[in-house]
Coordinates of C-alpha atoms and ligand atoms in Angstrom, one line a residue:
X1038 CA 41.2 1.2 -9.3
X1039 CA 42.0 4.8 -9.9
X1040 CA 39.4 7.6 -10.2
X1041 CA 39.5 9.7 -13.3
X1042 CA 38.7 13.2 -14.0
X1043 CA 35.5 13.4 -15.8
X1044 CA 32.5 15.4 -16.3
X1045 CA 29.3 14.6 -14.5
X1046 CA 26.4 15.8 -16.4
X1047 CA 23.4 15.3 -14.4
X1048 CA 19.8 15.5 -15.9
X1049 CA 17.1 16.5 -13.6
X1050 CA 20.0 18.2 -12.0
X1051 CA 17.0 20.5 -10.1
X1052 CA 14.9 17.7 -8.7
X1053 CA 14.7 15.9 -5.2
X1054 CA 17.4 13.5 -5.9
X1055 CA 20.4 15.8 -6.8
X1056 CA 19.3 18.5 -4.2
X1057 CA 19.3 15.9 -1.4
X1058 CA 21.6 13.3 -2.5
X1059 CA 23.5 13.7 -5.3
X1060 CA 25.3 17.5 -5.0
X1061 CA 25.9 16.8 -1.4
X1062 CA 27.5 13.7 -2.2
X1063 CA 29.5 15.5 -4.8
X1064 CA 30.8 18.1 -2.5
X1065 CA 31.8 15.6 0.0
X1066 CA 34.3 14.0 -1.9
X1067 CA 35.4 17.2 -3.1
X1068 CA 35.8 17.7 0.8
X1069 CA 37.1 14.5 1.3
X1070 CA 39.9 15.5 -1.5
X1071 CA 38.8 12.3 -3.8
X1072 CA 37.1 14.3 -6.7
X1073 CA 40.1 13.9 -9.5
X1074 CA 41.9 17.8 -10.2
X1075 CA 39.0 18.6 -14.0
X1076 CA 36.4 16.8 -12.4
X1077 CA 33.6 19.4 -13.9
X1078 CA 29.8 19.0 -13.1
X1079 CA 27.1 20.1 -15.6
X1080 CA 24.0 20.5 -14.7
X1081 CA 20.7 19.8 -17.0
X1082 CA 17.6 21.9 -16.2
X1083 CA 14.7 23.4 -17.9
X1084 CA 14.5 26.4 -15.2
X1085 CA 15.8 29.7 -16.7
X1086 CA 18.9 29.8 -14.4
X1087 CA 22.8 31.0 -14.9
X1088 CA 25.9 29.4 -13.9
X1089 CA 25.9 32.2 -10.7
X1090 CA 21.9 31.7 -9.9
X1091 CA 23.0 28.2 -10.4
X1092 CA 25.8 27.8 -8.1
X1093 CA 23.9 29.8 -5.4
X1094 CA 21.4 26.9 -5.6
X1095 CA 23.8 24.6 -4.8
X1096 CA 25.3 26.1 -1.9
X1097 CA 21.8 26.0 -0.4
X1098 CA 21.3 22.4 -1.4
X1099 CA 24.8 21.5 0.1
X1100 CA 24.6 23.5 3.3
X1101 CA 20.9 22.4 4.5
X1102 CA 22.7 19.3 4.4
X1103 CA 25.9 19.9 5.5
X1104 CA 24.8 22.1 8.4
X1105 CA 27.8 23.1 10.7
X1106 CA 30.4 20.9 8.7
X1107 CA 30.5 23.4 5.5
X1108 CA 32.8 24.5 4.7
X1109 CA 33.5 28.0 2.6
X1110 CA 37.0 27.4 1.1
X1111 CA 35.8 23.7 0.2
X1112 CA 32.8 25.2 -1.6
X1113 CA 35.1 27.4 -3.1
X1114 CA 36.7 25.1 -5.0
X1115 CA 33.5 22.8 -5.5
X1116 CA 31.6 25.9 -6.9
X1117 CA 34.3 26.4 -9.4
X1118 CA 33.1 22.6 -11.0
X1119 CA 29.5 23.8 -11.2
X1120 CA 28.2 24.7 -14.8
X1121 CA 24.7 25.2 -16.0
X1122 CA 23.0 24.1 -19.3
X1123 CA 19.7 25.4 -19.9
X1124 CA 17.3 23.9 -22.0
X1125 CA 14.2 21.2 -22.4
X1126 CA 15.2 17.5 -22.7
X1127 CA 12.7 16.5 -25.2
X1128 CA 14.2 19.1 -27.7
X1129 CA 17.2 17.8 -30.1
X1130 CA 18.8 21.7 -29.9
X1131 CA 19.0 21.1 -26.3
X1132 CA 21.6 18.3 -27.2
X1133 CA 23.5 19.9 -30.4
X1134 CA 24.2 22.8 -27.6
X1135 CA 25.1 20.3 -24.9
X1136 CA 27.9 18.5 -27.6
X1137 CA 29.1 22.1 -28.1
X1138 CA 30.1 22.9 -25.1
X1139 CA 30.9 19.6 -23.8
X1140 CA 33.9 20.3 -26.9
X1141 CA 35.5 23.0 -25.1
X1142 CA 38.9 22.0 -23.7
X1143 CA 37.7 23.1 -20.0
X1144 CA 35.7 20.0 -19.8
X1145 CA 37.5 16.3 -19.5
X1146 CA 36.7 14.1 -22.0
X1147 CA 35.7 11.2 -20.1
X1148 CA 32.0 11.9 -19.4
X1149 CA 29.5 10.4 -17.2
X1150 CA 25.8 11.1 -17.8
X1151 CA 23.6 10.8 -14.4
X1152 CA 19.9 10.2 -15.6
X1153 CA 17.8 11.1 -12.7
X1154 CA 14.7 11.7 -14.7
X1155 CA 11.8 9.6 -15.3
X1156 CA 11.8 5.9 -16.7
X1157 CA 9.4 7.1 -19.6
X1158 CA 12.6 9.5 -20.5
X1159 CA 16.1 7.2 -20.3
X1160 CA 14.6 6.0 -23.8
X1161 CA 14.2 9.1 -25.5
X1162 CA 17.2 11.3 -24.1
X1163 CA 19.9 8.5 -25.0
X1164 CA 18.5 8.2 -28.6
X1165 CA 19.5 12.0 -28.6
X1166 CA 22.9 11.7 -26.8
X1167 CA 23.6 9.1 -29.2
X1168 CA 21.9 11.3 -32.5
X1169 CA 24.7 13.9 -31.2
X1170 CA 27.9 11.4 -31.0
X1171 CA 28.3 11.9 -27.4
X1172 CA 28.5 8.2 -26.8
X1173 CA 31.7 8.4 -29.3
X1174 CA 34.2 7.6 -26.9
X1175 CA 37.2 8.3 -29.1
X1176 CA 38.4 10.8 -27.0
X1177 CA 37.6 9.5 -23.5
X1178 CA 35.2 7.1 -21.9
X1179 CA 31.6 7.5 -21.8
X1180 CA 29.4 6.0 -18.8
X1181 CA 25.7 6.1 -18.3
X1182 CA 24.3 6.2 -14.7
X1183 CA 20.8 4.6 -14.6
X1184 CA 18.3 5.3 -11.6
X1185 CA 15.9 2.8 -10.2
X1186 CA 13.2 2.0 -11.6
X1187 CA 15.2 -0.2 -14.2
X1188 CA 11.5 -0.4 -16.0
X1189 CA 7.7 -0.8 -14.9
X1190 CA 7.8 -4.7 -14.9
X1191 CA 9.4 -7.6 -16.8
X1192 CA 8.1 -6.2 -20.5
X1193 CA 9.2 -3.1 -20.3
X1194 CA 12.5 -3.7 -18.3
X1195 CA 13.4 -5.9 -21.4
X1196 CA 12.4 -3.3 -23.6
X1197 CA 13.9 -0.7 -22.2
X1198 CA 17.2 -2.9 -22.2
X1199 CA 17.2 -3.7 -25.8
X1200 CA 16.5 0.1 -26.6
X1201 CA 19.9 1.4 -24.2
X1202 CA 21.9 -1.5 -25.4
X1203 CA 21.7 0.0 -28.8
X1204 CA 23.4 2.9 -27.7
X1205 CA 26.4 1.5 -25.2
X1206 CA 27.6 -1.8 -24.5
X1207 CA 27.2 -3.2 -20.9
X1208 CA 30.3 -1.9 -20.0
X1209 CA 29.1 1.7 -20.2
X1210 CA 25.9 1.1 -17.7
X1211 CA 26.0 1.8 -14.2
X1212 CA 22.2 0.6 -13.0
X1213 CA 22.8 2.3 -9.8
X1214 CA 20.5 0.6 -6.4
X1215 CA 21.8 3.3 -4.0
X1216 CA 21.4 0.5 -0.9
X1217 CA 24.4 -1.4 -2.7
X1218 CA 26.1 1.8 -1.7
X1219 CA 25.6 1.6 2.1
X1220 CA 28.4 1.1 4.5
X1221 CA 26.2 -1.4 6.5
X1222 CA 25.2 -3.4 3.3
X1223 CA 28.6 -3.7 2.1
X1224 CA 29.6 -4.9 6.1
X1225 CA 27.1 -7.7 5.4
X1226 CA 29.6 -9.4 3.0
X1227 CA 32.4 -8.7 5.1
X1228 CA 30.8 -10.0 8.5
X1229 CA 29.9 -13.3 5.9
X1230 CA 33.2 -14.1 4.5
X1231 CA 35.5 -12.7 6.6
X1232 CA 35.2 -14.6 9.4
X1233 CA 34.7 -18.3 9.8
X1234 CA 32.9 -18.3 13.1
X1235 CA 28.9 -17.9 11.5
X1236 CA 29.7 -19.3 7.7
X1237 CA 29.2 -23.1 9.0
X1238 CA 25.7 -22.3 10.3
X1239 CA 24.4 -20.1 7.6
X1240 CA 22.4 -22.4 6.2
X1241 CA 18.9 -24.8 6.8
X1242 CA 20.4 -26.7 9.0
X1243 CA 20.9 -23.7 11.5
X1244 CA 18.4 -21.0 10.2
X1245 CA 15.0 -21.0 10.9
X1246 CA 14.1 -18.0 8.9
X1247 CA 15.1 -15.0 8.1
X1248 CA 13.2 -11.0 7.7
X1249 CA 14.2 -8.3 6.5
X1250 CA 12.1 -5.2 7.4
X1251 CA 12.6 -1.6 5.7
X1252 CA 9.8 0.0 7.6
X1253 CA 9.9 4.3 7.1
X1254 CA 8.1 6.9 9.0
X1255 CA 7.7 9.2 6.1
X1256 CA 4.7 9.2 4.2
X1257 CA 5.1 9.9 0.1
X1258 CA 6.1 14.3 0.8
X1259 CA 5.6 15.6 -3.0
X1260 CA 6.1 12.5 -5.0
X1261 CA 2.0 11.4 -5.5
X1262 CA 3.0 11.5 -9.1
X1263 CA 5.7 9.0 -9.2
X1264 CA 4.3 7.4 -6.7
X1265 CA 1.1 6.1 -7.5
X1266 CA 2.4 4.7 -10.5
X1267 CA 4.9 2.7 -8.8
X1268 CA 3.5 1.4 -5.0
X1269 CA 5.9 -0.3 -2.4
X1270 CA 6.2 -3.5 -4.4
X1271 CA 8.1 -1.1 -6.9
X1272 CA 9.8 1.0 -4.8
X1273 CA 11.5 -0.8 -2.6
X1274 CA 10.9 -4.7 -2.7
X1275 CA 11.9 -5.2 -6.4
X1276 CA 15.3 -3.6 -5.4
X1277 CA 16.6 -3.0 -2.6
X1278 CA 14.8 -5.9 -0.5
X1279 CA 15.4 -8.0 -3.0
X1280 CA 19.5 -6.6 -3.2
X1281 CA 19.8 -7.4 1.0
X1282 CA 18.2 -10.6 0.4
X1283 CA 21.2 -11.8 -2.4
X1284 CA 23.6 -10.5 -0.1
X1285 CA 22.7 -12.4 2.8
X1286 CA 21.8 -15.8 1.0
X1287 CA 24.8 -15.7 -2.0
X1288 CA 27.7 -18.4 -2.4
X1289 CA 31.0 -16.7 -1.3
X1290 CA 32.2 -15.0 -4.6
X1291 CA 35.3 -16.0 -6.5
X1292 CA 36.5 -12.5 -6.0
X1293 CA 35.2 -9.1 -5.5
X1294 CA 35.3 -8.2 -9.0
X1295 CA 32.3 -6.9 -9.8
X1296 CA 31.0 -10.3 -12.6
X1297 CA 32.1 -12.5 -9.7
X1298 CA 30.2 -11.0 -7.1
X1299 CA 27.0 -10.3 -9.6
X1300 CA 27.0 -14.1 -10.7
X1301 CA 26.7 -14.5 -7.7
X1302 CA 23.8 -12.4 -6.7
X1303 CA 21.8 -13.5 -9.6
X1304 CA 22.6 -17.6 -8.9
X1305 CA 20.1 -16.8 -5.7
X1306 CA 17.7 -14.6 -7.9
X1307 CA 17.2 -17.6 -10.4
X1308 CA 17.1 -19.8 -7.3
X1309 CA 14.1 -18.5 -5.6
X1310 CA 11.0 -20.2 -6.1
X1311 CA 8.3 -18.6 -9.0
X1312 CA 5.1 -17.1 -7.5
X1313 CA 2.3 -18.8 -9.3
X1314 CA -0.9 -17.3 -9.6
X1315 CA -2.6 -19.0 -7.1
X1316 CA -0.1 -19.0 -4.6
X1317 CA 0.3 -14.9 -4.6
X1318 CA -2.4 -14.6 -1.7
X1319 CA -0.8 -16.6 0.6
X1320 CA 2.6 -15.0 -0.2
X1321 CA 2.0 -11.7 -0.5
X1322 CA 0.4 -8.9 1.0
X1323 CA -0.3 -5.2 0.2
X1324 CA -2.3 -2.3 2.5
X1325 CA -2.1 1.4 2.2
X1326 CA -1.5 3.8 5.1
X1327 CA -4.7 5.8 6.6
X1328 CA -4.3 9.0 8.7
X1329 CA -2.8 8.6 12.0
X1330 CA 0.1 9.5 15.0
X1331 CA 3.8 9.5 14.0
X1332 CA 6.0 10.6 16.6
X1333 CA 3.1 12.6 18.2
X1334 CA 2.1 14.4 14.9
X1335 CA -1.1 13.9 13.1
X1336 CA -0.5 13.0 9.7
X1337 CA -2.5 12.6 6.6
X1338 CA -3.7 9.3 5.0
X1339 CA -2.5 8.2 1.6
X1340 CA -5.5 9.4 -0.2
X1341 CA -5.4 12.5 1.2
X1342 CA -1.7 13.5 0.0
X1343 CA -1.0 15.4 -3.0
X1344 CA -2.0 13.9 -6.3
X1345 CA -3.8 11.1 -5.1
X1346 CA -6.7 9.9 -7.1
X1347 CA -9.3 8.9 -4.3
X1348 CA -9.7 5.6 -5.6
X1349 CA -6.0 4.6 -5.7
X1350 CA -5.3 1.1 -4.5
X1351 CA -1.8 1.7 -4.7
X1352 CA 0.1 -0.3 -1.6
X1353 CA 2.4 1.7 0.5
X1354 CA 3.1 -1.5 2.4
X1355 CA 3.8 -4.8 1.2
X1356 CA 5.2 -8.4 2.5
X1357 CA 6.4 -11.4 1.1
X1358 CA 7.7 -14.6 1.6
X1359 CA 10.2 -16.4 -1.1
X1360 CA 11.6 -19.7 -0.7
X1361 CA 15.4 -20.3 -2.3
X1362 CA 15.0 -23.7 -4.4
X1363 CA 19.0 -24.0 -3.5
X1364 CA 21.3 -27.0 -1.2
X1365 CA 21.8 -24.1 1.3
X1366 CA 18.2 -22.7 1.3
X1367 CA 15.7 -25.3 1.1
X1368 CA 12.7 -24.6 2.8
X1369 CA 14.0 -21.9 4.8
X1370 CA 11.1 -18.8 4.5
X1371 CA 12.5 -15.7 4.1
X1372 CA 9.9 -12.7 5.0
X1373 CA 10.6 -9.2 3.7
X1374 CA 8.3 -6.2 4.5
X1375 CA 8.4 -2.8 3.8
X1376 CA 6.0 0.0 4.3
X1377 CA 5.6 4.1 4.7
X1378 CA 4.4 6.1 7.9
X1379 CA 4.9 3.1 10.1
X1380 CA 5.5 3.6 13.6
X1381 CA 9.3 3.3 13.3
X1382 CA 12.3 4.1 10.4
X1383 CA 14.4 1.2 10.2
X1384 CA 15.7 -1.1 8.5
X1385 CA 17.3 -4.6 9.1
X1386 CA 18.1 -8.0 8.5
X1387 CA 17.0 -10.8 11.0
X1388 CA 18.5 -13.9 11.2
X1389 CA 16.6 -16.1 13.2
X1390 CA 18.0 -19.9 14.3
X1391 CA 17.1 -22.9 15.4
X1392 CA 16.1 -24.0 18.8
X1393 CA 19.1 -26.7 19.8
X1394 CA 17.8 -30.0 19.8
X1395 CA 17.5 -30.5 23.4
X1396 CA 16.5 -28.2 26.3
X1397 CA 18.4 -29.9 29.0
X1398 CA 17.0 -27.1 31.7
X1399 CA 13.7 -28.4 31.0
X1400 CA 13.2 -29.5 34.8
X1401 CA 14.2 -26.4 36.3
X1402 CA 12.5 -23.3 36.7
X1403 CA 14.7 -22.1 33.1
X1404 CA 12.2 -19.8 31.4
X1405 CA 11.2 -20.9 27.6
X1406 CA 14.3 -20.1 25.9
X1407 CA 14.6 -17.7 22.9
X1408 CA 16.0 -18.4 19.7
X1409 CA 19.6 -17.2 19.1
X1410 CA 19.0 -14.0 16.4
X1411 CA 21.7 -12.4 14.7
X1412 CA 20.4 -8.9 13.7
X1413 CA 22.2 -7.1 10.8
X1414 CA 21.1 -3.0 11.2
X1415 CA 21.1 -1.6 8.3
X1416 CA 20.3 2.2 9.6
X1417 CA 19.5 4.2 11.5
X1418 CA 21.6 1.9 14.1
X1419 CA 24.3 0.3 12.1
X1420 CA 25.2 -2.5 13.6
X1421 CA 25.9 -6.7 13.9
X1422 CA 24.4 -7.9 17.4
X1423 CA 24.2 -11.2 17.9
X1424 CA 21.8 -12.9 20.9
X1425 CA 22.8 -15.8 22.8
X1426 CA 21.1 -16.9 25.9
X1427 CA 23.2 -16.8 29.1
X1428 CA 22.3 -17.8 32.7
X1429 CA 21.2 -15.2 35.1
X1430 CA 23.1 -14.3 38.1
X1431 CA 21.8 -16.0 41.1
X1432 CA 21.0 -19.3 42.8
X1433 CA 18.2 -20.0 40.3
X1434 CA 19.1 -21.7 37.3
X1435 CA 16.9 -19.3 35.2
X1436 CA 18.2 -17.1 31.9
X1437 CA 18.0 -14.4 29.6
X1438 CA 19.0 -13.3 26.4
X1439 CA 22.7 -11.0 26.1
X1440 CA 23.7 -9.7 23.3
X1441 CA 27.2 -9.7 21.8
X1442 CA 27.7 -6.2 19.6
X1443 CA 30.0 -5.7 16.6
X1444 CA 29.7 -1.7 16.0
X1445 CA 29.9 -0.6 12.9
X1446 CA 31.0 2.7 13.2
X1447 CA 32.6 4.5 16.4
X1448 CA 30.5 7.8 17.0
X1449 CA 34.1 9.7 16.3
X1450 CA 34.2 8.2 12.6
X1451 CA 31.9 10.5 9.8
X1452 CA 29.0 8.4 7.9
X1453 CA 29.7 8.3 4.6
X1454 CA 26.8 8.6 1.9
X1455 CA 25.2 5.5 -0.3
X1456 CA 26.1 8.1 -2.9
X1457 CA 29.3 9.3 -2.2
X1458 CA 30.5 5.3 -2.3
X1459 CA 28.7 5.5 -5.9
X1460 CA 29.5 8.2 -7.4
X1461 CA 32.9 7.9 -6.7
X1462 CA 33.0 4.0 -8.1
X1463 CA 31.9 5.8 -11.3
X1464 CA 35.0 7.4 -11.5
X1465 CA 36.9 4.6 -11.0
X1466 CA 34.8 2.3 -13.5
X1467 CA 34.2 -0.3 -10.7
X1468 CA 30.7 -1.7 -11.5
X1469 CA 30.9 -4.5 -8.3
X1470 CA 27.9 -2.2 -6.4
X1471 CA 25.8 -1.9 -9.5
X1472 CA 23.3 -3.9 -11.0
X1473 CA 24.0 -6.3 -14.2
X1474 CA 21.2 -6.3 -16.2
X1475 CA 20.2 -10.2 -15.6
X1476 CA 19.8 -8.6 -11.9
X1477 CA 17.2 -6.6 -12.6
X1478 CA 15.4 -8.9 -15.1
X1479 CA 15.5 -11.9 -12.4
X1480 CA 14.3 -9.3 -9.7
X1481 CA 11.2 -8.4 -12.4
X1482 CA 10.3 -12.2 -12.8
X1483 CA 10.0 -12.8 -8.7
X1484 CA 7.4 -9.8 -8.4
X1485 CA 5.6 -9.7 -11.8
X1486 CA 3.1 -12.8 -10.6
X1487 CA 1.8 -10.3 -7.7
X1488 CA 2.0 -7.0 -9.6
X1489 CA 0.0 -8.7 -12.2
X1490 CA -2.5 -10.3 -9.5
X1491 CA -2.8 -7.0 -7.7
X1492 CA -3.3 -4.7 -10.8
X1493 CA -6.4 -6.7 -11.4
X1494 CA -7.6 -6.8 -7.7
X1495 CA -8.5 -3.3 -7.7
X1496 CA -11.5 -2.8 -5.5
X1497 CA -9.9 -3.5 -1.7
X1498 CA -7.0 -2.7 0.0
X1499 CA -6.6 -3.5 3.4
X1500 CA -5.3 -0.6 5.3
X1501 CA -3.1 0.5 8.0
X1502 CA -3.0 3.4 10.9
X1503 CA 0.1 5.6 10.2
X1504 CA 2.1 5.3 12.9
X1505 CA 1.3 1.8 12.9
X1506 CA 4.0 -1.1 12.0
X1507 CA 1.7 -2.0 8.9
X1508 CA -1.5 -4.1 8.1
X1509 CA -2.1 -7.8 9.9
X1510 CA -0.5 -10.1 7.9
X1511 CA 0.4 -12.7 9.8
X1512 CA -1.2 -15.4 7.4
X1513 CA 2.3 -15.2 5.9
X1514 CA 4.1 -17.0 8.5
X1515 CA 4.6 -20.6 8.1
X1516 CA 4.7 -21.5 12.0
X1517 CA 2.8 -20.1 15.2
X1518 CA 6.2 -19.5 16.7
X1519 CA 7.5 -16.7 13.6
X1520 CA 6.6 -13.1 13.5
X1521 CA 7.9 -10.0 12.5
X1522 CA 10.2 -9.0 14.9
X1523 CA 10.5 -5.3 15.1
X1524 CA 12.7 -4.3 17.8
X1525 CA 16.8 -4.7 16.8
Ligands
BG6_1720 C1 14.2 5.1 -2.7 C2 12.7 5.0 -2.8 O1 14.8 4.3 -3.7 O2 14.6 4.6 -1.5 C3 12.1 5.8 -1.7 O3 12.2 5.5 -4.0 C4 12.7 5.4 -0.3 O4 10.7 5.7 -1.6 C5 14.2 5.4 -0.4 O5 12.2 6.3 0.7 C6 14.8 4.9 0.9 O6 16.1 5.1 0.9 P1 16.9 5.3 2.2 O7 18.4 5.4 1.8 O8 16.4 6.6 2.8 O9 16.6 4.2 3.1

């Protein structure tokens, strides 16, 4: 697929997101030479700014993040993309305006809108886009980038889907789950079906069980607000856990086009095994971060950051355990945790298999064997490491674990950016790495039995040291011999 010119306008073009993610994304595929020749950007903001105080703004955003690869002449040419449009999002003249000078002959006619705002908003400002004909795509396309959350829970997911699909057909909806955007993530299909060696096993014949651990030494910085609301269920479990877990579990696709690969994704969704009620304390766990060490720095606890009422029970960890009711999954437990200010950043996939059936060094002085793993690292350490157990030099007959290593990237090739990969599929109109809405209503009906359990359950949380790797929660494992295994 080809990438098009179009205009990106962004709204919430001044918040967290764009400044850290989303301009310097932009400007590295400008650098990278893959933003099309009238590729414009058009930035929404309430702030009294100009196209010059504007594009200042930028270049600071860009080179905090860029550091000592910036590049003047690229910014140059990136600057020249950069427009401004004051006004308030709430207020219809803010749009009539927009249209106006979206018309102008300087701006492509294939427009994506970016909505980095808040959930409460996505509603309101596409009913205006919409009262203002700039969904009218008679004279170029007309896409509508969605960020997480897709909706509070089930209800209002649904709703919020039935208002949007007033407005635009599926076609036009890009729910974006940046993770989908990930080098390493994407590796995970390729180091499933492109080789033959591991595909055999990958089931509950071979697989004991498998974790997946997003664990982040950053507490919640300035985002109490959203945050509160929201807790790590939310954040990250609903989505991105739940994204790494499709990945890892899915039938191979008929192709790589993206309804292939998303039927898919959501075959496992509808596979895993409801929550009830009663079963949510024994499969899930929540605790909330006190003050503590991280990397030899005091830090705060939850209820001591910025807008946080004193009573919040909000978790800023949580752990579960699904079962797949699928041929390849039965009965394998698959644990997923995730949690903020814990003692490390990190976040993996852990494949854990079965013992062989016999330990034939059982008479010798062979120390208890481990398990072959195969760890998937996500980030910071990108990588596929596989252990095996091998003998140890020596007249002993004793061993130890070795581990085979499939790099991801060499240290002379650049990372490239979740949202660089994204926003550049936008382009392109290739929807394989974003969600379908069935996604994202299947992902609702896995977590809805514990959100709704712990929104009532509002006088305890257990709690957790920062710096710590989270709450005791071991009750969660099935067998003595499973933990979390933290170390990659
Ligand atoms: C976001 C969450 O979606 O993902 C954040 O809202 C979280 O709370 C972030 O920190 C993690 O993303 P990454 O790419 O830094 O692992």
């Amino acid at each position: 697929m080809k990438a098009e010119p179009c205009t990106y306008v962004i709204f919430g073009a001044t918040g967290n997101l764009s400044r850290i993610k989303l301009m310097p994304a932009l400007y590295r595929l400008d650098a990278a030479g893959r933003l099309p020749e009238g590729t414009r950007i058009m930035a929404m903001g309430r702030r009294p700014w100009d196209q010059q105080k504007w594009r200042q703004e930028v270049q600071d955003m860009v080179q905090a993040k860029a550091k000592d690869d910036f590049d003047e002449a690229v910014f140059q040419r990136f600057s020249d993309r950069l427009y401004y449009h004051q006004g308030d999002i709430s207020q219809a003249d803010c749009y009539s305006g927009l249209a106006q000078t979206l018309a102008d002959k300087a701006f492509s006619q294939n427009i994506a809108f970016y909505l980095s705002i808040s959930p409460a908003d996505f509603g309101p400002v596409m009913s205006m886009l919409s009262t203002n004909d700039l969904f009218n795509e008679e004279s170029g396309w007309r896409r509508v980038i969605i960020e997480k959350p897709f909706g509070y829970d089930l209800e209002s997911a649904q709703a919020l889907q039935k208002r949007i699909s007033h407005y635009l057909s599926e076609e036009q909806i890009y729910r974006i789950d940046h993770y989908l955007g990930k080098g390493m993530v994407q590796n995970v299909l390729v180091f499933r079906f492109a080789n033959v060696m591991l595909e055999p096993l990958w089931n509950r014949n071979y697989i004991d069980h498998i974790q997946i651990t997003h664990s982040e030494s950053i507490g919640i910085d300035s985002r109490g607000d959203y945050y509160d609301g929201a807790g790590a269920l939310r954040d990250m479990l609903q989505s991105h856990l739940l994204q790494l877990l499709t990945l890892v579990t899915m039938e191979p696709p008929v192709s790589m086009e993206a309804e292939s690969l998303r039927d898919e994704k959501v075959k496992v969704l509808k596979s895993i095994r409801p929550i009830s009620k009663e079963a949510v304390h024994a499969q899930a766990f929540r605790g909330q971060y006190a003050k503590g060490m991280v990397n030899n720095e005091k830090v705060k606890g939850y209820l001591d950051e910025a807008n946080i009422p004193q009573s919040s029970t909000t978790e800023t960890y949580a752990s579960m355990k699904l079962y797949i009711d699928n041929w390849r999954w039965r009965g394998v437990p698959f644990y997923m945790r995730t949690g903020k200010r814990m003692a490390k950043a990190q976040s993996t996939i852990s494949i854990c298999f079965r013992h062989p059936p016999l330990q034939f060094f059982r008479d010798t002085n062979v120390q208890c064997m481990n398990p072959n793993w195969v760890l998937l690292g996500i980030q910071p350490e990108e990588c596929i490491r596989i252990e095996m157990t091998v003998k140890e030099p020596g007249l002993e007959m004793s061993t130890r674990t070795s581990s085979l290593d499939a790099s991801f990237r060499n240290q002379d090739e650049k990372a490239v950016d979740a949202y660089e990969d994204l926003l550049l599929d936008v382009l392109k109109g290739d929807r394989s790495l974003f969600l379908r809405f069935d996604e994202v209503e299947y992902a609702w009906r896995i977590v809805d039995p514990i959100l709704q359990s712990w929104a009532v359950e509002r006088d305890y949380i257990a709690t957790y040291p920062a710096g710590s790797w989270g709450p005791e929660d071991s009750r969660l494992f099935d067998k003595e011999s499973q933990s979390w295994r933290s170390s990659l």
